[in-house]
Coordinates of N, CA and C in Angstrom, one line a residue:
S1 N 0.8 -1.3 -0.1 CA -0.1 0.0 -0.2 C 0.9 1.0 -0.2
P2 N 0.4 2.4 -0.7 CA 1.4 3.6 -1.0 C 1.1 4.4 0.7
N3 N 0.1 3.6 1.2 CA -0.4 4.7 2.9 C 0.4 3.6 3.7
P4 N 1.3 4.7 4.4 CA 2.3 4.2 5.5 C 1.7 3.4 6.6
F5 N 0.5 4.0 6.7 CA -0.1 3.2 7.7 C -1.1 2.3 7.7
T6 N -1.2 1.8 6.4 CA -1.9 0.6 6.1 C -1.0 -0.7 5.6
G7 N 0.2 -0.2 5.6 CA 0.9 -1.8 5.4 C 1.2 -2.6 6.2
A8 N 2.1 -3.6 6.0 CA 2.7 -4.4 7.1 C 2.9 -3.8 8.4
Y9 N 3.6 -2.6 8.3 CA 3.9 -2.2 9.6 C 3.1 -0.6 9.5
G10 N 2.2 -0.8 9.6 CA 1.1 0.2 9.6 C 0.5 0.8 11.2
G11 N -0.3 1.5 11.3 CA -0.9 2.1 12.6 C 0.1 2.5 13.8
W12 N -0.1 1.9 14.8 CA 0.9 2.5 15.8 C 2.1 1.7 15.7
M13 N 2.4 0.9 14.8 CA 3.8 0.0 14.7 C 4.6 1.1 13.9
A14 N 3.6 1.8 13.0 CA 4.6 2.8 12.3 C 5.0 3.8 13.2
V15 N 4.2 4.3 14.2 CA 4.6 5.3 15.1 C 5.6 5.0 15.8
E16 N 5.5 4.0 16.4 CA 6.8 3.3 17.0 C 8.2 3.2 16.4
L17 N 8.0 2.8 15.2 CA 9.1 2.6 14.2 C 9.6 4.0 14.0
A18 N 8.7 5.1 13.7 CA 9.1 6.2 13.6 C 10.1 7.1 14.9
G19 N 9.5 6.6 16.1 CA 10.6 7.2 17.1 C 11.5 6.4 17.2
L20 N 11.7 5.2 17.1 CA 12.8 4.5 17.2 C 14.2 5.0 16.1
A21 N 13.6 5.4 14.8 CA 14.4 5.9 13.8 C 14.8 7.2 14.3
L22 N 14.1 8.0 14.7 CA 14.6 9.4 14.9 C 15.8 9.1 16.2
A23 N 15.2 8.4 17.3 CA 16.0 8.0 18.1 C 17.8 7.5 17.8
E24 N 17.7 6.6 16.9 CA 18.8 6.4 16.1 C 19.4 7.2 15.3
S25 N 18.9 8.2 14.3 CA 19.1 9.0 13.7 C 20.2 10.1 14.2
A26 N 20.0 10.3 15.6 CA 20.6 11.2 16.4 C 22.2 10.6 16.6
N27 N 22.2 9.4 16.2 CA 23.8 8.8 16.4 C 24.4 9.3 14.9
L28 N 23.9 9.3 13.7 CA 24.1 10.1 12.7 C 24.8 11.6 13.0
L29 N 24.1 12.2 14.1 CA 24.6 13.7 14.1 C 25.9 13.7 14.8
T30 N 26.5 12.7 15.2 CA 27.6 12.9 16.0 C 28.8 12.1 15.3
I31 N 28.5 11.9 14.2 CA 29.7 11.3 13.5 C 30.9 12.3 13.0
P32 N 32.2 12.4 13.6 CA 33.0 13.0 13.2 C 33.4 13.4 11.6
G33 N 33.4 14.4 11.2 CA 33.7 14.7 9.8 C 32.5 15.1 9.2
R34 N 31.6 14.8 9.8 CA 30.1 14.9 9.2 C 30.0 16.2 8.7
L35 N 29.2 16.9 7.6 CA 29.1 18.3 7.0 C 27.8 18.5 6.9
C36 N 27.4 19.8 7.3 CA 26.4 20.4 7.2 C 26.1 20.2 5.5
G37 N 24.6 20.7 5.3 CA 24.2 20.9 3.8 C 25.1 21.8 2.8
N38 N 25.7 22.9 3.5 CA 26.3 23.8 3.0 C 27.9 23.5 2.8
G39 N 28.3 22.4 3.2 CA 29.7 22.0 3.1 C 30.6 22.3 4.4
R40 N 30.1 23.3 5.3 CA 30.8 23.4 6.6 C 30.7 22.0 7.4
P41 N 31.7 22.0 7.9 CA 31.8 20.9 9.4 C 30.8 20.9 10.4
A42 N 30.1 19.8 10.5 CA 29.0 20.2 11.7 C 29.9 20.2 12.9
P43 N 29.4 20.9 13.9 CA 30.3 21.2 15.1 C 29.7 20.4 16.1
V44 N 30.3 18.8 15.7 CA 30.0 17.8 16.4 C 30.5 17.7 18.0
Q45 N 31.5 18.5 18.0 CA 32.3 18.5 19.2 C 31.6 19.7 20.3
D46 N 30.6 20.6 19.4 CA 30.1 21.7 20.5 C 29.5 21.0 21.5
A47 N 29.4 21.8 22.9 CA 28.6 21.3 23.9 C 27.1 21.5 23.5
A48 N 26.6 22.4 23.0 CA 25.5 22.5 22.5 C 24.9 21.6 21.7
W49 N 25.6 21.3 20.6 CA 25.5 20.1 19.6 C 25.1 18.8 20.2
Q50 N 26.0 18.8 20.7 CA 25.7 17.1 22.0 C 24.6 17.4 22.6
L51 N 24.4 18.2 23.5 CA 23.1 18.3 24.3 C 21.8 18.2 23.5
W52 N 21.7 18.9 22.1 CA 20.5 19.0 21.6 C 20.5 17.9 20.5
V53 N 21.7 17.0 20.2 CA 21.6 15.7 19.8 C 21.0 14.6 21.0
Q54 N 21.3 14.9 21.9 CA 20.8 14.0 23.0 C 19.3 14.4 23.3
E55 N 18.8 15.7 23.2 CA 17.6 16.0 23.2 C 16.5 15.4 22.0
V56 N 17.1 15.1 20.9 CA 16.3 14.6 19.8 C 16.4 13.0 20.1
R57 N 17.7 12.3 20.7 CA 17.6 11.0 20.8 C 16.4 10.5 21.9
D58 N 16.5 11.6 22.9 CA 15.6 11.4 24.1 C 13.8 11.4 23.2
A59 N 13.7 12.5 22.5 CA 12.5 12.7 22.1 C 12.0 11.6 21.1
G60 N 12.8 11.1 20.2 CA 12.6 9.8 19.8 C 12.1 8.7 20.8
M61 N 12.5 8.6 21.8 CA 12.4 7.6 22.8 C 11.1 7.9 23.2
V62 N 10.5 8.9 23.7 CA 9.3 9.7 24.2 C 8.4 9.3 23.1
A63 N 8.6 9.7 22.1 CA 7.4 9.1 20.6 C 7.4 7.5 20.9
Y64 N 8.6 6.7 20.8 CA 8.3 5.3 20.9 C 7.5 4.7 21.8
K65 N 7.7 5.4 23.0 CA 6.9 4.7 24.1 C 5.5 5.3 24.2
A66 N 5.1 6.7 23.8 CA 3.9 7.3 23.6 C 3.3 6.5 22.7
A67 N 3.7 6.0 21.5 CA 3.2 5.1 20.5 C 2.9 3.5 21.1
Q68 N 3.5 3.3 22.2 CA 3.2 2.1 22.8 C 2.0 1.9 23.6
T69 N 1.7 3.0 23.9 CA 0.5 3.2 24.8 C -0.7 3.3 24.4
K70 N -0.7 3.7 22.7 CA -1.4 3.6 21.9 C -2.7 4.9 22.2
S71 N -2.0 5.9 22.8 CA -2.8 7.4 23.3 C -2.4 8.2 22.3
Q72 N -3.3 9.1 21.6 CA -3.2 10.1 20.9 C -2.5 11.3 21.6
D73 N -3.3 11.7 22.7 CA -3.0 12.5 23.4 C -1.1 12.3 23.7
A74 N -0.7 11.1 24.3 CA 0.7 11.0 24.3 C 1.4 11.0 23.3
V75 N 1.1 10.9 22.3 CA 1.8 10.9 20.9 C 1.8 12.5 20.5
L76 N 0.9 13.2 20.9 CA 0.8 14.5 20.7 C 1.7 15.3 21.4
D77 N 1.9 15.1 22.8 CA 2.9 15.3 23.7 C 4.5 15.2 23.3
A78 N 4.7 13.8 22.7 CA 5.7 13.4 22.3 C 6.1 14.4 21.0
A79 N 5.2 14.7 20.2 CA 5.5 15.4 19.0 C 6.2 16.8 19.3
N80 N 5.5 17.3 20.5 CA 6.0 18.6 21.2 C 7.5 18.5 21.5
A81 N 7.7 17.5 22.2 CA 9.1 17.3 22.5 C 10.1 17.2 21.3
V82 N 9.6 16.3 20.2 CA 10.3 16.2 19.0 C 10.5 17.5 18.5
S83 N 9.7 18.4 18.3 CA 9.6 19.6 17.9 C 10.7 20.7 18.2
D84 N 10.4 20.6 19.8 CA 11.4 21.4 20.3 C 12.8 21.0 20.4
S85 N 12.9 20.0 20.4 CA 14.4 19.4 20.3 C 15.0 19.7 19.0
C86 N 14.1 19.7 18.0 CA 14.9 20.1 16.6 C 15.0 21.9 16.9
L87 N 13.9 22.2 17.4 CA 14.1 23.8 16.8 C 15.1 24.3 17.8
N88 N 15.6 23.9 19.1 CA 16.5 24.2 19.7 C 18.0 24.4 19.0
C89 N 18.3 23.1 18.3 CA 19.3 23.1 17.4 C 19.4 24.1 16.2
H90 N 18.2 24.1 15.3 CA 18.0 25.0 14.6 C 18.2 26.3 14.5
R91 N 17.8 26.8 15.8 CA 17.9 28.1 16.0 C 19.5 28.6 16.2
Q92 N 20.1 27.5 16.6 CA 21.8 28.1 16.7 C 22.3 27.6 15.4
Y93 N 22.1 26.8 14.8 CA 22.9 26.2 13.5 C 22.7 26.5 12.2
R94 N 21.3 26.6 12.2 CA 20.6 26.9 10.8 C 20.0 28.1 10.7
Q95 N 19.3 28.8 11.7 CA 18.7 30.0 11.4 C 19.6 31.1 11.6
V96 N 20.7 31.2 11.0 CA 21.7 32.3 11.2 C 21.7 33.5 10.1
P97 N 22.3 34.4 10.8 CA 22.2 35.7 9.8 C 23.3 35.1 8.6
G98 N 23.2 35.5 7.6 CA 23.8 35.1 6.2 C 23.3 33.9 5.5
G99 N 22.2 33.2 6.4 CA 21.6 32.3 5.7 C 22.5 31.0 5.5
F100 N 21.8 30.3 4.4 CA 22.5 28.7 4.0 C 23.9 28.8 4.2
A101 N 24.8 29.9 3.7 CA 26.4 30.1 3.6 C 26.7 29.9 4.9
N102 N 25.9 30.5 5.9 CA 26.6 30.6 7.4 C 26.1 29.6 8.1
R103 N 25.5 28.6 7.9 CA 24.9 27.6 8.8 C 26.1 26.7 9.5
C104 N 25.8 26.3 10.6 CA 26.5 25.2 11.2 C 27.9 26.0 11.7
P105 N 27.5 27.4 12.4 CA 28.7 28.1 12.7 C 29.1 27.6 14.3
T106 N 30.4 27.7 14.5 CA 31.2 27.4 15.6 C 32.0 28.3 16.0
D107 N 32.6 28.1 17.1 CA 33.6 29.0 17.7 C 34.9 29.0 17.0
A108 N 35.1 28.0 16.1 CA 36.2 27.6 15.4 C 36.4 28.1 14.2
N109 N 35.0 28.6 13.4 CA 34.8 28.8 12.2 C 34.8 30.6 12.3

C-alpha cells in the first residue's frame, strides 16, 4: 500500500518505528567529519550540539514509548518534545545571519 499506515508495519507500529528511527538518527549527527548541507563541518564537538543531539534521541524514545501506549494524547505530547528538540538546534545552527552559507557556525569558524 502507498499509505504507510495501512501496510505490514502500519498503525501504531509505524509510529513506534518512527520514534525509534528518530532516536537512532541522532547517532548520525555525532559522526566526526560530518558536513552540513552547505559543506561546512558539523559542530559535533560543540557542547550545545551534543546536548541537542541527546534531546533528539530522548524525544525519539518519548515518541516510541507514547506509541506503545496507543494514546493519541501521549503522541501529541511526544510530537511537542520532538519539535522542541529540533528547534533548539536549528535556532543556533540553521537560522543564522547570512542564511544557508553561514549554517553550522562554531567557535572555530
